[in-house]
């Protein structure tokens, strides 16, 4: 589950929201009053949601907090509707003050589901190889195609299967193929 950071100009407000979220089963890493504290905590975490007010105690506006936060963090602005200036321009989710508990919980739940989908999508993308790593694999495929009369897809599948069987990466398996045939 992603971690929540609560940042409001008054510590009592931040603690009240934190306590509400903790009672609902959410993990809150920090309840703070300044944007600097929120950013500092966010930098130490992998991802999550920053729930904040319009202007924090260090005079940091939500837009500045949005700009400085890590990209892996989402932001939920809790402010009156007339203060939602450029929320639509950015990916800032807004909730109107005074906020109802169910609205807050439902909004956070929606944001967490979006983060889970984004993490899954990122995990499913194939890892990008460096040009050097790709060259090792291409060289190994060329050797297999020349020495064993394999087609390019067959050579690739062979390296891939060796990699899966041995628990090595494709590059390590390709290096082994090159090592075997270069002796």
Phi, psi and omega in degrees: 000141179290156182263146180253143173238129182250124181226111177228155183297331179252130183299325179299318178296314181299317180292323179297316179293317178301313181298320178298315181292321179296319178298333178272003174095010180269152177266118179250117183284327187201139169244116186223177182243350183238153177293325180298319178296317181297315180294318179301315179292318181298324179296334181273348183252161182281315179197172180159201182229134173259121177256119187218166173269179184293313182227131184262174187296336177268020180064017176278128176277160180302326182294324177290319177300318178299319182293322185269345182291156175297149182297337182283355180259139172266167180225137177241114179267125176250105183201167177292152188301328182289351179261005183276050188311286187249032178295323181290332178290327179256179178264047181264126176274137183242146174229136185280144174269146349289139185268142176271145184303312181297322178296317179297312182297315180296320179295315179297318180298318178298316181295321178295321178296322177297318178296320179297315178297320180295319178297316179297317181297319179295320179295327184282342180288138179294147180290135178282132178263150176287161178302326179293317179296319180295324179295320178299314180295316179296321178296318179296319177298318180298318179297314181296323180293322182284311187280327185248009180054043177266155171279169180300313178298324178294318179296318178298312180298325178297311179297319180297316180294318176300320180297313181292319181294323184268345182080014178265168174283167178299320182294319178296317179294320178296322178296321178296319178299314179298317180297319181295316185277347181271351180283000000 
